[in-house]
Amino acid sequence: GEDVEQSLFLSVREGDSSVINCTYTDSSSTYLYWYKQEPGAGLQLLTYIFSNMDMKQDQRLTVLLNKKDKHLSLRIADTQTGDSAIYFCAESIWGYQKVTFGIGTKLQVIP
Amino acid sequence: IAGITQAPTSQILAAGRRMTLRCTQDMRHNAMYWYRQDLGLGLRLIHYSNTAGTTGKGEVPDGYSVSRANTDDFPLTLASAVPSQTSVYFCASSDAGLGGADTQYFGPGTRLTVL
């Protein structure tokens, strides 16, 4: 079955880069996602990557996918206090309308 | 455009009472979902609906029921609430179809406390 794992907590200083890591178990995964949850709010999609890609960049966000190791990472450049949130890794499989979420990584940005 | 709305925002409920959490989307998405979020457990899927008129069980369906009479509404009912159902409940919708990226749009959540 599908399983998505993430570390629980990451603390960085404002202006540094943040790297949030995720591993998944299902090699059939087609799309991999990063969602952001701010306090008291629902999840919001940040970005996603198709499984035949290695990297995707969108402004301060860089997603790296290592299919061999089933490892996904989200790098946030020049981390700001507004980036403090919980970040969820998720996966879905082609043909199935089901998304499996990780437990979420809480990012704390220290001014 | 409101996107996806949930009601109530929060609720305190006595054990044994019946409760319906409401969810409405105005994006005409075919699929809708109910998740619960608990500390240390992340998001867990309760029930889902791929299209109006159909529903399915997720990872933790016991004690919950849903209906999907039309595209926009997807209520979640707790027939007889128990304290273990204390959680934050999120409704979500998506319009992936088969084979596309399943981008899910989340509501703001309902914080439910069962005493």
GROMACS .gro file of C-alpha atoms in nm:
model
  226
    1GLY     CA    1   0.000   0.000   0.000
    2GLU     CA    2   0.095   0.363  -0.020
    3ASP     CA    3   0.293   0.528   0.256
    4VAL     CA    4   0.439   0.876   0.270
    5GLU     CA    5   0.685   0.971   0.541
    6GLN     CA    6   0.817   1.306   0.654
    7SER     CA    7   1.009   1.442   0.948
    8LEU     CA    8   0.794   1.628   1.198
    9PHE     CA    9   0.982   1.950   1.252
   10LEU     CA   10   1.235   2.183   1.089
   11SER     CA   11   1.371   2.510   1.222
   12VAL     CA   12   1.563   2.761   1.008
   13ARG     CA   13   1.675   3.121   1.035
   14GLU     CA   14   1.514   3.387   0.822
   15GLY     CA   15   1.703   3.430   0.495
   16ASP     CA   16   1.844   3.076   0.496
   17SER     CA   17   1.725   2.798   0.267
   18SER     CA   18   1.486   2.534   0.399
   19VAL     CA   19   1.483   2.178   0.273
   20ILE     CA   20   1.188   1.958   0.362
   21ASN     CA   21   1.222   1.591   0.281
   22CYS     CA   22   0.972   1.317   0.207
   23THR     CA   23   0.993   0.949   0.116
   24TYR     CA   24   0.722   0.741  -0.044
   25THR     CA   25   0.686   0.371  -0.097
   26ASP     CA   26   0.468   0.320  -0.402
   27SER     CA   27   0.667   0.306  -0.724
   28SER     CA   28   0.342   0.351  -0.916
   29SER     CA   29   0.312   0.707  -0.788
   30THR     CA   30   0.242   0.935  -1.078
   31TYR     CA   31   0.216   1.277  -0.922
   32LEU     CA   32   0.385   1.408  -0.611
   33TYR     CA   33   0.264   1.720  -0.438
   34TRP     CA   34   0.359   1.974  -0.177
   35TYR     CA   35   0.084   2.143   0.020
   36LYS     CA   36   0.114   2.423   0.276
   37GLN     CA   37  -0.109   2.464   0.581
   38GLU     CA   38  -0.100   2.793   0.768
   39PRO     CA   39  -0.234   2.807   1.125
   40GLY     CA   40  -0.611   2.773   1.142
   41ALA     CA   41  -0.650   2.715   0.770
   42GLY     CA   42  -0.694   2.433   0.523
   43LEU     CA   43  -0.421   2.295   0.300
   44GLN     CA   44  -0.321   2.486  -0.009
   45LEU     CA   45  -0.135   2.336  -0.304
   46LEU     CA   46   0.213   2.482  -0.350
   47THR     CA   47   0.336   2.275  -0.640
   48TYR     CA   48   0.337   1.928  -0.788
   49ILE     CA   49   0.572   1.725  -1.004
   50PHE     CA   50   0.503   1.450  -1.252
   51SER     CA   51   0.695   1.131  -1.189
   52ASN     CA   52   0.894   1.153  -1.514
   53MET     CA   53   1.052   1.480  -1.403
   54ASP     CA   54   1.358   1.524  -1.182
   55MET     CA   55   1.317   1.885  -1.088
   56LYS     CA   56   1.067   2.165  -1.095
   57GLN     CA   57   1.133   2.525  -0.999
   58ASP     CA   58   0.879   2.794  -0.924
   59GLN     CA   59   1.019   3.123  -0.793
   60ARG     CA   60   1.163   3.045  -0.446
   61LEU     CA   61   1.047   2.683  -0.453
   62THR     CA   62   1.248   2.396  -0.597
   63VAL     CA   63   1.118   2.040  -0.600
   64LEU     CA   64   1.363   1.755  -0.649
   65LEU     CA   65   1.252   1.399  -0.722
   66ASN     CA   66   1.478   1.096  -0.691
   67LYS     CA   67   1.271   0.811  -0.827
   68LYS     CA   68   1.532   0.547  -0.755
   69ASP     CA   69   1.530   0.628  -0.384
   70LYS     CA   70   1.161   0.733  -0.382
   71HIS     CA   71   1.268   1.062  -0.228
   72LEU     CA   72   1.106   1.401  -0.277
   73SER     CA   73   1.230   1.731  -0.140
   74LEU     CA   74   1.107   2.088  -0.128
   75ARG     CA   75   1.364   2.364  -0.108
   76ILE     CA   76   1.253   2.713  -0.011
   77ALA     CA   77   1.512   2.978  -0.091
   78ASP     CA   78   1.547   3.290   0.123
   79THR     CA   79   1.300   3.159   0.382
   80GLN     CA   80   1.073   3.424   0.528
   81THR     CA   81   0.868   3.432   0.849
   82GLY     CA   82   0.558   3.402   0.633
   83ASP     CA   83   0.681   3.058   0.527
   84SER     CA   84   0.621   2.928   0.880
   85ALA     CA   85   0.358   2.658   0.833
   86ILE     CA   86   0.307   2.284   0.809
   87TYR     CA   87   0.415   2.135   0.477
   88PHE     CA   88   0.256   1.814   0.353
   89CYS     CA   89   0.401   1.581   0.097
   90ALA     CA   90   0.143   1.378  -0.097
   91GLU     CA   91   0.124   1.129  -0.384
   92SER     CA   92  -0.136   1.004  -0.626
   93ILE     CA   93  -0.142   0.725  -0.882
   94TRP     CA   94  -0.257   0.753  -1.242
   95GLY     CA   95  -0.612   0.630  -1.282
   96TYR     CA   96  -0.708   0.664  -0.918
   97GLN     CA   97  -0.873   0.967  -0.763
   98LYS     CA   98  -0.702   0.920  -0.430
   99VAL     CA   99  -0.425   1.123  -0.273
  100THR     CA  100  -0.212   0.991   0.013
  101PHE     CA  101  -0.074   1.256   0.246
  102GLY     CA  102   0.228   1.249   0.471
  103ILE     CA  103   0.204   1.348   0.834
  104GLY     CA  104   0.330   1.702   0.770
  105THR     CA  105   0.652   1.886   0.856
  106LYS     CA  106   0.621   2.193   1.075
  107LEU     CA  107   0.858   2.463   0.952
  108GLN     CA  108   0.957   2.725   1.209
  109VAL     CA  109   1.135   3.034   1.076
  110ILE     CA  110   1.337   3.222   1.336
  111PRO     CA  111   1.367   3.598   1.271
  112ILE     CA  112  -1.608   3.291  -0.605
  113ALA     CA  113  -1.607   3.130  -0.260
  114GLY     CA  114  -1.436   2.807  -0.357
  115ILE     CA  115  -1.515   2.558  -0.085
  116THR     CA  116  -1.695   2.645   0.237
  117GLN     CA  117  -1.757   2.451   0.555
  118ALA     CA  118  -1.999   2.503   0.842
  119PRO     CA  119  -1.988   2.532   1.132
  120THR     CA  120  -1.641   2.675   1.196
  121SER     CA  121  -1.632   2.507   1.533
  122GLN     CA  122  -1.868   2.307   1.751
  123ILE     CA  123  -1.876   2.155   2.097
  124LEU     CA  124  -2.098   1.852   2.109
  125ALA     CA  125  -2.217   1.618   2.382
  126ALA     CA  126  -2.136   1.252   2.331
  127GLY     CA  127  -2.424   1.060   2.178
  128ARG     CA  128  -2.559   1.355   1.983
  129ARG     CA  129  -2.602   1.356   1.608
  130MET     CA  130  -2.410   1.615   1.408
  131THR     CA  131  -2.385   1.707   1.041
  132LEU     CA  132  -2.088   1.898   0.907
  133ARG     CA  133  -2.168   2.087   0.591
  134CYS     CA  134  -1.948   2.133   0.287
  135THR     CA  135  -2.029   2.323  -0.031
  136GLN     CA  136  -1.815   2.395  -0.336
  137ASP     CA  137  -1.890   2.625  -0.628
  138MET     CA  138  -1.617   2.504  -0.863
  139ARG     CA  139  -1.826   2.224  -1.017
  140HIS     CA  140  -1.561   1.971  -0.919
  141ASN     CA  141  -1.661   1.609  -0.966
  142ALA     CA  142  -1.478   1.465  -0.666
  143MET     CA  143  -1.515   1.557  -0.301
  144TYR     CA  144  -1.348   1.429   0.016
  145TRP     CA  145  -1.369   1.442   0.393
  146TYR     CA  146  -1.052   1.421   0.603
  147ARG     CA  147  -0.984   1.444   0.970
  148GLN     CA  148  -0.662   1.594   1.100
  149ASP     CA  149  -0.522   1.484   1.434
  150LEU     CA  150  -0.195   1.577   1.599
  151GLY     CA  151   0.074   1.327   1.511
  152LEU     CA  152  -0.147   1.143   1.262
  153GLY     CA  153  -0.167   1.391   0.975
  154LEU     CA  154  -0.465   1.380   0.741
  155ARG     CA  155  -0.678   1.068   0.722
  156LEU     CA  156  -0.947   1.013   0.460
  157ILE     CA  157  -1.292   0.940   0.603
  158HIS     CA  158  -1.515   0.919   0.294
  159TYR     CA  159  -1.500   1.036  -0.063
  160SER     CA  160  -1.723   1.082  -0.363
  161ASN     CA  161  -1.595   1.061  -0.721
  162THR     CA  162  -1.914   1.203  -0.867
  163ALA     CA  163  -2.264   1.302  -0.762
  164GLY     CA  164  -2.466   1.000  -0.656
  165THR     CA  165  -2.165   0.787  -0.555
  166THR     CA  166  -1.966   0.763  -0.233
  167GLY     CA  167  -1.685   0.545  -0.102
  168LYS     CA  168  -1.512   0.462   0.224
  169GLY     CA  169  -1.172   0.599   0.308
  170GLU     CA  170  -0.921   0.498   0.571
  171VAL     CA  171  -1.131   0.575   0.883
  172PRO     CA  172  -1.503   0.557   0.788
  173ASP     CA  173  -1.648   0.402   1.104
  174GLY     CA  174  -1.897   0.627   1.285
  175TYR     CA  175  -1.938   0.858   0.985
  176SER     CA  176  -2.171   0.868   0.687
  177VAL     CA  177  -2.190   1.090   0.379
  178SER     CA  178  -2.424   1.161   0.093
  179ARG     CA  179  -2.377   1.328  -0.245
  180ALA     CA  180  -2.716   1.428  -0.377
  181ASN     CA  181  -2.570   1.691  -0.611
  182THR     CA  182  -2.234   1.816  -0.736
  183ASP     CA  183  -2.197   2.103  -0.490
  184ASP     CA  184  -2.278   1.955  -0.148
  185PHE     CA  185  -2.111   1.679   0.050
  186PRO     CA  186  -2.235   1.665   0.412
  187LEU     CA  187  -2.067   1.446   0.673
  188THR     CA  188  -2.284   1.303   0.949
  189LEU     CA  189  -2.182   1.167   1.287
  190ALA     CA  190  -2.480   0.955   1.392
  191SER     CA  191  -2.383   0.929   1.758
  192ALA     CA  192  -2.073   1.130   1.842
  193VAL     CA  193  -1.797   0.988   2.063
  194PRO     CA  194  -1.500   1.169   2.220
  195SER     CA  195  -1.255   0.999   1.982
  196GLN     CA  196  -1.421   1.195   1.701
  197THR     CA  197  -1.280   1.517   1.847
  198SER     CA  198  -1.073   1.650   1.559
  199VAL     CA  199  -1.043   1.911   1.287
  200TYR     CA  200  -1.242   1.809   0.981
  201PHE     CA  201  -1.150   1.923   0.632
  202CYS     CA  202  -1.359   1.896   0.322
  203ALA     CA  203  -1.182   1.903  -0.015
  204SER     CA  204  -1.272   1.886  -0.382
  205SER     CA  205  -1.088   1.811  -0.704
  206ASP     CA  206  -1.156   1.789  -1.075
  207ALA     CA  207  -0.871   1.563  -1.179
  208GLY     CA  208  -1.054   1.313  -1.392
  209LEU     CA  209  -0.858   0.997  -1.458
  210GLY     CA  210  -0.491   1.040  -1.530
  211GLY     CA  211  -0.448   1.403  -1.436
  212ALA     CA  212  -0.285   1.562  -1.136
  213ASP     CA  213  -0.531   1.539  -0.849
  214THR     CA  214  -0.507   1.892  -0.716
  215GLN     CA  215  -0.727   1.914  -0.412
  216TYR     CA  216  -0.885   2.235  -0.288
  217PHE     CA  217  -0.949   2.246   0.083
  218GLY     CA  218  -1.209   2.420   0.292
  219PRO     CA  219  -1.111   2.612   0.607
  220GLY     CA  220  -1.201   2.324   0.838
  221THR     CA  221  -1.445   2.254   1.121
  222ARG     CA  222  -1.305   2.212   1.470
  223LEU     CA  223  -1.523   1.959   1.652
  224THR     CA  224  -1.499   1.878   2.022
  225VAL     CA  225  -1.702   1.588   2.162
  226LEU     CA  226  -1.737   1.585   2.539
   0.00000   0.00000   0.00000
